[in-house]
PDB file of C-alpha atoms in Angstrom:
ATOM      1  CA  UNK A1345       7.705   5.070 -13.852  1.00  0.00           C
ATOM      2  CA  UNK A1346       9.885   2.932 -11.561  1.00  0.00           C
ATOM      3  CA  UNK A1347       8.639  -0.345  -9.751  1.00  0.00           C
ATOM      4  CA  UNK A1348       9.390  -0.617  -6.263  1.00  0.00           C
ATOM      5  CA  UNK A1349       7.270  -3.872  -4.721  1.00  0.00           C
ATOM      6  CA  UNK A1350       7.315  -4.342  -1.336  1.00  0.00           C
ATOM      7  CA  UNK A1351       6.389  -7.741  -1.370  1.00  0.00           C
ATOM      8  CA  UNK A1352       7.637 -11.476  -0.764  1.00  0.00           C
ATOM      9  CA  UNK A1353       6.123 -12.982  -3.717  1.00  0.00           C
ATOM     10  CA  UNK A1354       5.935 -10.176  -6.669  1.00  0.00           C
ATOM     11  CA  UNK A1355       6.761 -12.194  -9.755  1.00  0.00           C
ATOM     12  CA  UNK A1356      10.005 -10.895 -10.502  1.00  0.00           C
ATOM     13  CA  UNK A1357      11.361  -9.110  -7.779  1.00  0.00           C
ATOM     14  CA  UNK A1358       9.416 -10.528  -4.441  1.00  0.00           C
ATOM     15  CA  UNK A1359      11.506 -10.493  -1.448  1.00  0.00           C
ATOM     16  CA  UNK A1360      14.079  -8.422  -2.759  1.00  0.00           C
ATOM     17  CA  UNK A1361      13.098  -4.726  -0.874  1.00  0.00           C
ATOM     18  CA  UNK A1362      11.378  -5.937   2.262  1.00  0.00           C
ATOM     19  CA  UNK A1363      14.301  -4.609   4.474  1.00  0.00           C
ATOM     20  CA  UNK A1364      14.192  -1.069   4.795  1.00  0.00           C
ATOM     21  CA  UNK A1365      17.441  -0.367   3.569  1.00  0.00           C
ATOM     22  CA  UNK A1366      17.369  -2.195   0.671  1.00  0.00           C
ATOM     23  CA  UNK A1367      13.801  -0.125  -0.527  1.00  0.00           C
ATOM     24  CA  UNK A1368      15.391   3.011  -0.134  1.00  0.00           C
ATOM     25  CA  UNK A1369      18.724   1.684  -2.037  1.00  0.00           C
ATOM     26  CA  UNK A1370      16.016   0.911  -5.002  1.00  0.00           C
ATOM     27  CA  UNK A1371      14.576   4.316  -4.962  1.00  0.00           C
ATOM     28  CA  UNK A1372      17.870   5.806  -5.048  1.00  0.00           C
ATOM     29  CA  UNK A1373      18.841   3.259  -7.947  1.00  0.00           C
ATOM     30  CA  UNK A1374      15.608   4.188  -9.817  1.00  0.00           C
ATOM     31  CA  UNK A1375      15.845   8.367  -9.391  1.00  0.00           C
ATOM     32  CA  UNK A1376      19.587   7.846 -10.266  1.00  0.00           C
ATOM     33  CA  UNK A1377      18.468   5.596 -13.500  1.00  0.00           C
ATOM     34  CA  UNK A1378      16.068   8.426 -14.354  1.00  0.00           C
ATOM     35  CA  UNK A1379      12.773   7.519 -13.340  1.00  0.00           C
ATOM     36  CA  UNK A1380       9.715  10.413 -13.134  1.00  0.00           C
ATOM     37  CA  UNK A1381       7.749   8.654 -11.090  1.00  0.00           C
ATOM     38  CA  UNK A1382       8.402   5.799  -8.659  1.00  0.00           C
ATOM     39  CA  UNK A1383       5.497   3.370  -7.779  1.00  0.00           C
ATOM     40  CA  UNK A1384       5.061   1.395  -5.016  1.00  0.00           C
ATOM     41  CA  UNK A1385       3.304  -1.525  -3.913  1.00  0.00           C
ATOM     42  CA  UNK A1386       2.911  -3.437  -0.962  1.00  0.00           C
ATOM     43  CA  UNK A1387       0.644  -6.434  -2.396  1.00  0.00           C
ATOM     44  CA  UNK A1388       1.694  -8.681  -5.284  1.00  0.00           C
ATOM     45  CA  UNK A1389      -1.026  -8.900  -8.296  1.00  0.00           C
ATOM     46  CA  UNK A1390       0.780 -12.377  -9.953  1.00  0.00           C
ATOM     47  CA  UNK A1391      -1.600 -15.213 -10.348  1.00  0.00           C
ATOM     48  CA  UNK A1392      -2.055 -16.726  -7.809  1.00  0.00           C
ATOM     49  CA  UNK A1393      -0.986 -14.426  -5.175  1.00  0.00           C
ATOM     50  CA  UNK A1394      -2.167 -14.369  -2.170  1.00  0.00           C
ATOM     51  CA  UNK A1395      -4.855 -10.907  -0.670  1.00  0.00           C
ATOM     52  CA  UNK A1396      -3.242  -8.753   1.375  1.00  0.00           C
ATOM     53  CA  UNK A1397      -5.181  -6.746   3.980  1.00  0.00           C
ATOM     54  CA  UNK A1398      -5.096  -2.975   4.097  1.00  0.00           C
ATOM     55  CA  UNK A1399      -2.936  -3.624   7.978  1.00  0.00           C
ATOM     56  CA  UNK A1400      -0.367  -5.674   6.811  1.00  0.00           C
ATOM     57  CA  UNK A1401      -0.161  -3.658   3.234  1.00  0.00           C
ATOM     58  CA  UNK A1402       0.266  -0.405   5.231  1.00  0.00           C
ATOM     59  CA  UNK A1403       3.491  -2.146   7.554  1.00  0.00           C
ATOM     60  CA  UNK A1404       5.040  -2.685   4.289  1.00  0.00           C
ATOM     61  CA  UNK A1405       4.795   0.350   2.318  1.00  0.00           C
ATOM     62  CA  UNK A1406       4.003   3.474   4.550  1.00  0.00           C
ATOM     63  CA  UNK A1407       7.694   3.825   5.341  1.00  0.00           C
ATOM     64  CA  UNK A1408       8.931   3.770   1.853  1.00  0.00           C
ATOM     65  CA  UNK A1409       6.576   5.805   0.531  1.00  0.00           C
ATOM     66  CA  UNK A1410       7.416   8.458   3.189  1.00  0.00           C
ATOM     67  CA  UNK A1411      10.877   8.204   2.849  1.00  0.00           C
ATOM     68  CA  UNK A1412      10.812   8.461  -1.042  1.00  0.00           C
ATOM     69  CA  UNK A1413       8.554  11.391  -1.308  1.00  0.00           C
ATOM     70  CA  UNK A1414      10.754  13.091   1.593  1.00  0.00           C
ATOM     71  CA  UNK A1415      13.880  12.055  -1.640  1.00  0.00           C
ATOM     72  CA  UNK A1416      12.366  14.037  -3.981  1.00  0.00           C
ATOM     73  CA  UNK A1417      10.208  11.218  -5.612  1.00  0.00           C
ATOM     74  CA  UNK A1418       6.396  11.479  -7.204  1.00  0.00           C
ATOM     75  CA  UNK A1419       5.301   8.525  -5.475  1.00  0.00           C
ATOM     76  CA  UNK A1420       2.498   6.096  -6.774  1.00  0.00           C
ATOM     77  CA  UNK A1421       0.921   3.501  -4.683  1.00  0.00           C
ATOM     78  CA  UNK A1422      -0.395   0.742  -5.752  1.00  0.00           C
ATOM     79  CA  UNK A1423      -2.818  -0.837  -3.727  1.00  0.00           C
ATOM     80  CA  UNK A1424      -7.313  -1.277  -4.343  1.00  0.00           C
ATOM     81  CA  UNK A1425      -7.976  -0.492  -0.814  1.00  0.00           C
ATOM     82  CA  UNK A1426      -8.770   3.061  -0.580  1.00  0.00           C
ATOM     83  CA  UNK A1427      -7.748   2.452   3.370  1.00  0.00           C
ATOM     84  CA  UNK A1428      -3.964   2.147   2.098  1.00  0.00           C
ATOM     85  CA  UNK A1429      -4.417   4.682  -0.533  1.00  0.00           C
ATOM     86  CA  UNK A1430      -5.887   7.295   1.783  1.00  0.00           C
ATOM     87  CA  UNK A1431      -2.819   6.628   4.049  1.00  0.00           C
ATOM     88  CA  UNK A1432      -0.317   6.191   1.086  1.00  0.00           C
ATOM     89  CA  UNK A1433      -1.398   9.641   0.434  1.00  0.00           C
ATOM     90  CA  UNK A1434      -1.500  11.455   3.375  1.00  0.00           C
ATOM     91  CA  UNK A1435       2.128   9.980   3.562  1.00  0.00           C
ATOM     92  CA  UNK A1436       3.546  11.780   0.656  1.00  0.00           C
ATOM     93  CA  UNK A1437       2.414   9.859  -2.548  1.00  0.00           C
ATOM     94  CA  UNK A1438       0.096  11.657  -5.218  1.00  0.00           C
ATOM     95  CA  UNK A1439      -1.125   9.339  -7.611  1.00  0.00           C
ATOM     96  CA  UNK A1440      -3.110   5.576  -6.722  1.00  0.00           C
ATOM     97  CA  UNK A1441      -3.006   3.049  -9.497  1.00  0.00           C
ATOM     98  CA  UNK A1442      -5.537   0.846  -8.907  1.00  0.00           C
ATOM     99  CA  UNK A1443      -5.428  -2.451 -10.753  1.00  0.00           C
ATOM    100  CA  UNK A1444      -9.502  -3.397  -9.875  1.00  0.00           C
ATOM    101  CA  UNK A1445     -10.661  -1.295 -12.745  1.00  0.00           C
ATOM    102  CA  UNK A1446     -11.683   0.575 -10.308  1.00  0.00           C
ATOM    103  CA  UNK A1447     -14.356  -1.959  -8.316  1.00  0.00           C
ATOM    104  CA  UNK A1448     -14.470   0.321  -5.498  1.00  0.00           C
ATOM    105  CA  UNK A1449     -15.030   4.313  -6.524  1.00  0.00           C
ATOM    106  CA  UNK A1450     -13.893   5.707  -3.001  1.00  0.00           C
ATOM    107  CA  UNK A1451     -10.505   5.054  -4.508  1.00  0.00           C
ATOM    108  CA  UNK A1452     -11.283   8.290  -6.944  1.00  0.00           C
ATOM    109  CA  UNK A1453     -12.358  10.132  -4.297  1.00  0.00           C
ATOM    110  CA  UNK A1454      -9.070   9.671  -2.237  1.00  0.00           C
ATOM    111  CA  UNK A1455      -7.202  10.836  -4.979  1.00  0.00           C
ATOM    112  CA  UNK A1456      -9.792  13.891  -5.414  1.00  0.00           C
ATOM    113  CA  UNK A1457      -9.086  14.496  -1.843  1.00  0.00           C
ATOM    114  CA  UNK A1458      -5.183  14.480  -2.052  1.00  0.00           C
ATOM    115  CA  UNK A1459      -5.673  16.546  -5.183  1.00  0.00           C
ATOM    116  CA  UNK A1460      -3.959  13.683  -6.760  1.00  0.00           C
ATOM    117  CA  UNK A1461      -4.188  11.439  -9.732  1.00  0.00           C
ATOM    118  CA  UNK A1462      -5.830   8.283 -10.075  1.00  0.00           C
ATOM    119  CA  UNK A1463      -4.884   5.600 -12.575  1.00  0.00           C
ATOM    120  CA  UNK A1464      -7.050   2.714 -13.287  1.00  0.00           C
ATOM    121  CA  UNK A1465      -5.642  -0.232 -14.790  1.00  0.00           C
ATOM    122  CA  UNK A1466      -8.308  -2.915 -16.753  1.00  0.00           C
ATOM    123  CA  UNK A1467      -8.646  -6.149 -15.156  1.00  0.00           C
ATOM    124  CA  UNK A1468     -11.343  -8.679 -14.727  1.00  0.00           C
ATOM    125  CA  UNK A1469     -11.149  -7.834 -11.397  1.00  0.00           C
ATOM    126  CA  UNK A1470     -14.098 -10.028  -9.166  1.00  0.00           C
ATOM    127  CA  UNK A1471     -15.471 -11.508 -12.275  1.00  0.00           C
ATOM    128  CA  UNK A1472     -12.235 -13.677 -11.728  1.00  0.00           C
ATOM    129  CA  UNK A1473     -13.084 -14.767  -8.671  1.00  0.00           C
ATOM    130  CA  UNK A1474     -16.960 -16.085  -9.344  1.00  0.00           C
ATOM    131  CA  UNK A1475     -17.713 -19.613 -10.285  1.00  0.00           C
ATOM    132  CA  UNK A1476     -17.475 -20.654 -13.826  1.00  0.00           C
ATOM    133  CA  UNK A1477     -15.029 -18.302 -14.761  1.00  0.00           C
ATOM    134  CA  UNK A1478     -12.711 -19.474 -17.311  1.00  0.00           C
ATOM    135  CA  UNK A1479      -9.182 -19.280 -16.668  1.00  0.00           C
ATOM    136  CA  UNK A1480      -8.392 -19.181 -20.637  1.00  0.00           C
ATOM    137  CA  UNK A1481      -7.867 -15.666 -21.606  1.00  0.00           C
ATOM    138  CA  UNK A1482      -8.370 -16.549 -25.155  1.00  0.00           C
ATOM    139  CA  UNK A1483     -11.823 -17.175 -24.362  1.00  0.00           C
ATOM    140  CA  UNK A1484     -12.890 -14.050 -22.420  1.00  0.00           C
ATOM    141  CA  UNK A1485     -12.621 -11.682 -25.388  1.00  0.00           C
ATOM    142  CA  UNK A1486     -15.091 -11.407 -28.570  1.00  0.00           C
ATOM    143  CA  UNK A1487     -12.937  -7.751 -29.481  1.00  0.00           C
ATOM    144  CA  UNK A1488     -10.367  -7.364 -26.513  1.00  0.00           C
ATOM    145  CA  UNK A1489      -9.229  -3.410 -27.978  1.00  0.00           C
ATOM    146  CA  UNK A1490     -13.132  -2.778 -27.721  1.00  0.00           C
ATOM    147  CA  UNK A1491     -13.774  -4.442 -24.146  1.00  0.00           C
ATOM    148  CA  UNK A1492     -10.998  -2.858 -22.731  1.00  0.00           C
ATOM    149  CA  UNK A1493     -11.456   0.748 -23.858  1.00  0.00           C
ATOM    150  CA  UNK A1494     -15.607   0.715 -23.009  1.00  0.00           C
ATOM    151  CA  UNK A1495     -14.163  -0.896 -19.455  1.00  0.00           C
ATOM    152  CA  UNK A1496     -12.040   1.858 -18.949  1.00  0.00           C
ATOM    153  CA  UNK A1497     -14.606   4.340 -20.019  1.00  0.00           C
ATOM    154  CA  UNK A1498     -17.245   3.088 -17.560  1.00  0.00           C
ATOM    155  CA  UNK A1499     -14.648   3.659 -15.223  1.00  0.00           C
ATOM    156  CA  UNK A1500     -13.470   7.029 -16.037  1.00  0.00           C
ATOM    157  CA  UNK A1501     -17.507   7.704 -16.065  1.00  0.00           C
ATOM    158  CA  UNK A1502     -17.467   5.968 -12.267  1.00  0.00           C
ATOM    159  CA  UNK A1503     -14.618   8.023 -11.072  1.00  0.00           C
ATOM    160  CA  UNK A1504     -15.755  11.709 -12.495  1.00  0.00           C
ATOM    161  CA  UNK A1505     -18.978  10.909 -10.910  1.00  0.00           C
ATOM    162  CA  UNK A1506     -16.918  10.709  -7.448  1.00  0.00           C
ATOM    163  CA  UNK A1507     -15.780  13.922  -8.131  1.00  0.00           C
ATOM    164  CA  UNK A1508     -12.449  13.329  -9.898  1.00  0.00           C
ATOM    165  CA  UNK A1509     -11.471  15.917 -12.450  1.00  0.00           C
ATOM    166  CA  UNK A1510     -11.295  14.605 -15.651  1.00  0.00           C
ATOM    167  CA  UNK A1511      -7.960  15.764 -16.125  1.00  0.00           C
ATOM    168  CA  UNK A1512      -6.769  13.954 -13.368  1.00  0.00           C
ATOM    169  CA  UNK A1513      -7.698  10.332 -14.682  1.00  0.00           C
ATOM    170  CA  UNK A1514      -4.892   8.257 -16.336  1.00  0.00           C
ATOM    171  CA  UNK A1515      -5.800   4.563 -17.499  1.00  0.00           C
ATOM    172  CA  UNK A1516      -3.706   1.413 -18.405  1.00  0.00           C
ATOM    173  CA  UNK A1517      -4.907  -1.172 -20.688  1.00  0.00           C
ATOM    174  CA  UNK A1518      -3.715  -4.072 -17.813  1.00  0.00           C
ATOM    175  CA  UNK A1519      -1.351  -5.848 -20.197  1.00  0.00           C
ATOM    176  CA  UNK A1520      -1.034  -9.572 -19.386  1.00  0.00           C
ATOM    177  CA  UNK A1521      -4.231  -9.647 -16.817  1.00  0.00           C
ATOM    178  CA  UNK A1522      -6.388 -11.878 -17.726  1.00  0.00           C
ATOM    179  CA  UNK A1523      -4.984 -11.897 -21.651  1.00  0.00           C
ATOM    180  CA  UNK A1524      -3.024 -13.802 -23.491  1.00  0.00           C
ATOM    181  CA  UNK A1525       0.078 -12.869 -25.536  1.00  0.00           C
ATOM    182  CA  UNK A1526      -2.234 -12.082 -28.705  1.00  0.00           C
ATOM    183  CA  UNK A1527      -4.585  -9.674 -26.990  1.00  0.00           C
ATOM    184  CA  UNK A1528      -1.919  -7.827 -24.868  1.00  0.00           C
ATOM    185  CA  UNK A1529      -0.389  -7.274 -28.740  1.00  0.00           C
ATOM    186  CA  UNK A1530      -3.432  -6.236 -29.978  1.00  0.00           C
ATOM    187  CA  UNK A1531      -3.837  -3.501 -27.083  1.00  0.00           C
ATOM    188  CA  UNK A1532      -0.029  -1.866 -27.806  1.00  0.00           C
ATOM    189  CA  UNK A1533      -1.063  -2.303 -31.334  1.00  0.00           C
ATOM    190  CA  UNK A1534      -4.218   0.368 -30.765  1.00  0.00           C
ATOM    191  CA  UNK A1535      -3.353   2.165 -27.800  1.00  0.00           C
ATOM    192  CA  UNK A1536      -4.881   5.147 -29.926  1.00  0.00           C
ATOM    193  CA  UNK A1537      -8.421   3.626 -28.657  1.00  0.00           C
ATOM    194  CA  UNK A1538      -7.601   4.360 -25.061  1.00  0.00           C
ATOM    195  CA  UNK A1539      -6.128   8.022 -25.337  1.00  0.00           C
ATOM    196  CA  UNK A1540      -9.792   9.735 -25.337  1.00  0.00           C
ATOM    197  CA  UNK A1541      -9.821   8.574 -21.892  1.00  0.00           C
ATOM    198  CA  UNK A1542      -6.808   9.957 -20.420  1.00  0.00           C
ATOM    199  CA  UNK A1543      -3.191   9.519 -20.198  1.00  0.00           C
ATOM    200  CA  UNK A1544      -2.205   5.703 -21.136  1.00  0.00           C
ATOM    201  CA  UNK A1545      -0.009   4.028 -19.189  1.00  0.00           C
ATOM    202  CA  UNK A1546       1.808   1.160 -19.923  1.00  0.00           C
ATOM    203  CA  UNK A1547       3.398  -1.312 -17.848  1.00  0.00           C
ATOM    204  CA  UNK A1548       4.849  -4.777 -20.133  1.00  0.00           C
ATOM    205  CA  UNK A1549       8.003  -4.790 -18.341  1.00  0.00           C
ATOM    206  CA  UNK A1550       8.829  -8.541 -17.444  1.00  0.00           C
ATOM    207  CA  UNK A1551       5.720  -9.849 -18.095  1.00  0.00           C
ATOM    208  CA  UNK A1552       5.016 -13.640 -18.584  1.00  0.00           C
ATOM    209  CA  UNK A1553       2.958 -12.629 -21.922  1.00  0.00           C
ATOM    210  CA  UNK A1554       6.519 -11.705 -23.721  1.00  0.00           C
ATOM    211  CA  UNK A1555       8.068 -15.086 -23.002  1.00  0.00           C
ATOM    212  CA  UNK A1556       5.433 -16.201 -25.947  1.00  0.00           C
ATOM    213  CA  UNK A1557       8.594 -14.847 -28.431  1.00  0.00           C
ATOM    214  CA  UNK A1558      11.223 -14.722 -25.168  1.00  0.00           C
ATOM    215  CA  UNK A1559      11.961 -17.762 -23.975  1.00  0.00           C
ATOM    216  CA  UNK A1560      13.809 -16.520 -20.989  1.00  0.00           C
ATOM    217  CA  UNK A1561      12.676 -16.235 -16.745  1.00  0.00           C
ATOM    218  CA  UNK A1562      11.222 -12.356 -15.720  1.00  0.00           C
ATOM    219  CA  UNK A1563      14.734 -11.073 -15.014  1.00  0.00           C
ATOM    220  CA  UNK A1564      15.846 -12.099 -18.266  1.00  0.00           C
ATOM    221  CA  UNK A1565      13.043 -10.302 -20.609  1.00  0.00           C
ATOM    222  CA  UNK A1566      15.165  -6.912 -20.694  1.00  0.00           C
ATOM    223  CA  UNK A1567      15.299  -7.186 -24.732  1.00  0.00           C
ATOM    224  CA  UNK A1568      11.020  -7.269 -24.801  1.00  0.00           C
ATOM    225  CA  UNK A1569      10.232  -5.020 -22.912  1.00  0.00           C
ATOM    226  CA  UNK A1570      12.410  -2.659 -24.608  1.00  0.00           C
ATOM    227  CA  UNK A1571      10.769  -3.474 -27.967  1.00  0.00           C
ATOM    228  CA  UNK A1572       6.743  -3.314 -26.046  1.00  0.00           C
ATOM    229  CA  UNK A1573       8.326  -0.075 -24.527  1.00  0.00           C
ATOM    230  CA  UNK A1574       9.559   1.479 -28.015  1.00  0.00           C
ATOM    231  CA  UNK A1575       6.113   0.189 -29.320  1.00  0.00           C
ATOM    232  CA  UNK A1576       3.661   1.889 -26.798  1.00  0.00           C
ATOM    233  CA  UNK A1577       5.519   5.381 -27.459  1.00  0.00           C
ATOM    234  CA  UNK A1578       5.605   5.340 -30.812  1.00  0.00           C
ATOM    235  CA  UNK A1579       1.798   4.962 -30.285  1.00  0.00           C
ATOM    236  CA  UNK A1580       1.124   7.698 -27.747  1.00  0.00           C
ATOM    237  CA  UNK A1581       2.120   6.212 -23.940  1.00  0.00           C
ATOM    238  CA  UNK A1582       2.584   8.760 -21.976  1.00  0.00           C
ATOM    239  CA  UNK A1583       3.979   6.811 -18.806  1.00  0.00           C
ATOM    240  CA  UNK A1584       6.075   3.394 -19.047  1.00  0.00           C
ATOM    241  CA  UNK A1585       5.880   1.125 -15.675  1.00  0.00           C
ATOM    242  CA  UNK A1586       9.439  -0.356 -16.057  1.00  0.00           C
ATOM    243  CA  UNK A1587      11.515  -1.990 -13.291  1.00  0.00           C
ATOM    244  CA  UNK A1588      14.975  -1.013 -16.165  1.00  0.00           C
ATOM    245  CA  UNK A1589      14.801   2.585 -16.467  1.00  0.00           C
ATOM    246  CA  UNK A1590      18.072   3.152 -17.848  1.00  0.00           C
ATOM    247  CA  UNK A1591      17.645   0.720 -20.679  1.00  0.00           C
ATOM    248  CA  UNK A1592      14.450   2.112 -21.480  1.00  0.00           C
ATOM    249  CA  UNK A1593      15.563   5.702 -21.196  1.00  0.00           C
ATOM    250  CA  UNK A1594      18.566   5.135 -23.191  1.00  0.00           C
ATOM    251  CA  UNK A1595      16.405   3.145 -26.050  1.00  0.00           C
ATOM    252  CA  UNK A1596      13.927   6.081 -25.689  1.00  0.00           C
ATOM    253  CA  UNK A1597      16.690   8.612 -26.276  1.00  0.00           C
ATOM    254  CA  UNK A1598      18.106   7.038 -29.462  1.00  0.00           C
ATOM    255  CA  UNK A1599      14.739   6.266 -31.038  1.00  0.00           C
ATOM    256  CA  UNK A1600      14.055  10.128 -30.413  1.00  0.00           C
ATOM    257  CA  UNK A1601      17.702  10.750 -31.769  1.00  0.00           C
ATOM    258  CA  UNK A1602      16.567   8.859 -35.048  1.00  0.00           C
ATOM    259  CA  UNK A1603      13.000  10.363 -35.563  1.00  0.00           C
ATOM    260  CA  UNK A1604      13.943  13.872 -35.046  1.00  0.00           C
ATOM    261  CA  UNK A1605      14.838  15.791 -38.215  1.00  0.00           C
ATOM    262  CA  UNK A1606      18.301  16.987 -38.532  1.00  0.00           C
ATOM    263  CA  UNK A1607      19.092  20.342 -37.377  1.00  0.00           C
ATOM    264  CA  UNK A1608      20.149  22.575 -40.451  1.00  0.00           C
ATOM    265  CA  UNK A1609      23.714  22.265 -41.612  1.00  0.00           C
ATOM    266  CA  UNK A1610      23.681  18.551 -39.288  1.00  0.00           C
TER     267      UNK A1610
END
């Protein structure tokens, strides 16, 4: 899965695909590179960032969703208004990854609706915003593996119950929200928890928890998220959230190349 953020302030990429042009240069770049899926967002989800309203989302990524799907792209949006995702939709893309954990259920039953997909990534979602809350990750978790995957669940339960087949229900353990480097380790480490529930997705690429053993700025964290990459296959990931496809095609290819048993005679 390809990132395309149509933002001014994503962490690693904001400002860079606002003009028109330039968006549909990146989904070229990332169907060229190899990507499956391409997913799009119009809101950034750093800390600190800023809420975007479902108007202003919608100016920013209706056109490039349109204009992908019309490539040849299965388009994701990303957005937890089920205003943009309904629209998003009806546009031309078929899967909404929602990074609320799923705080507002009408997002299942857009993707019901659009006979689509809905992935649900974990996140603390409004409990961040209420008084008290600590801002130390490493005190919000007694077992993170285990308050992630019954999150999920109660989500998956939330969005069947809006009428989502179950089959249509991918989840993402929400590496680097709300964790630290430890716990977002400790998820890749037992990503078999969260496969009962769905399809995992996994989306490390960039992300500030690597620079805990990568002492290098977002655009220069290529080596991690190689490794997290390589790591969350070998333990069942079905879908990587990458803005390097190539690299992480190629390093899928050889590590494939090396597990696979000779053919006869090789």
């Amino acid at each position: 899965m390809g990132i395309l953020n149509v933002t001014p302030d994503s962490f690693s990429d904001g400002g860079r695909y606002l003009d028109p042009s330039a968006a549909d240069a990146r989904v070229a770049q990332l169907l060229d590179e190899g990507a499956d899926l391409i997913d799009i967002g119009g809101e950034s989800t750093r800390p600190g960032s800023t809420a975007i309203d479902a108007d202003e989302q919608l100016r920013r990524v209706l056109g490039p969703v349109a204009r992908a799907a019309a490539a040849g792209a299965i388009v994701s949006i990303d957005t937890t208004l089920p205003a943009v995702a309904r629209a998003a939709c009806e546009a031309g893309a078929v899967i909404v990854n929602d990074v609320s954990c799923l705080a507002d259920p009408d997002l299942a039953r857009v993707a019901r609706e659009a006979d689509g997909w809905l992935l649900v990534m974990h996140s603390l979602g409004a409990m961040a915003a209420m008084p008290g809350f600590s801002s130390s990750p490493e005190s919000l978790y007694k077992d993170v593996v285990a308050e992630v995957t019954s999150a999920l669940a109660s989500a998956r339960a939330r969005a069947l119950a809006a009428g989502l087949p179950a089959d249509r229900f991918w989840v993402d353990p929400g590496l680097g929200f709300h964790k630290s480097a430890a716990h977002s380790y400790a998820l890749l480490r037992h990503l078999e928890s969260l496969r009962a529930l769905g399809p995992v997705v996994v989306g490390a690429s960039r992300k500030s928890f690597l620079a805990r053993d990568v002492a290098a700025p977002p655009d220069g964290r290529l080596g991690g998220t190689v490794a997290a990459g390589l790591a969350a296959a070998r333990r069942g990931a079905a879908v990587l959230r990458v803005h390097d496809v190539r690299a992480m095609r190629q390093a899928l290819a050889v590590e494939r190349a090396i597990e696979s048993p000779p053919a006869r005679g090789a």
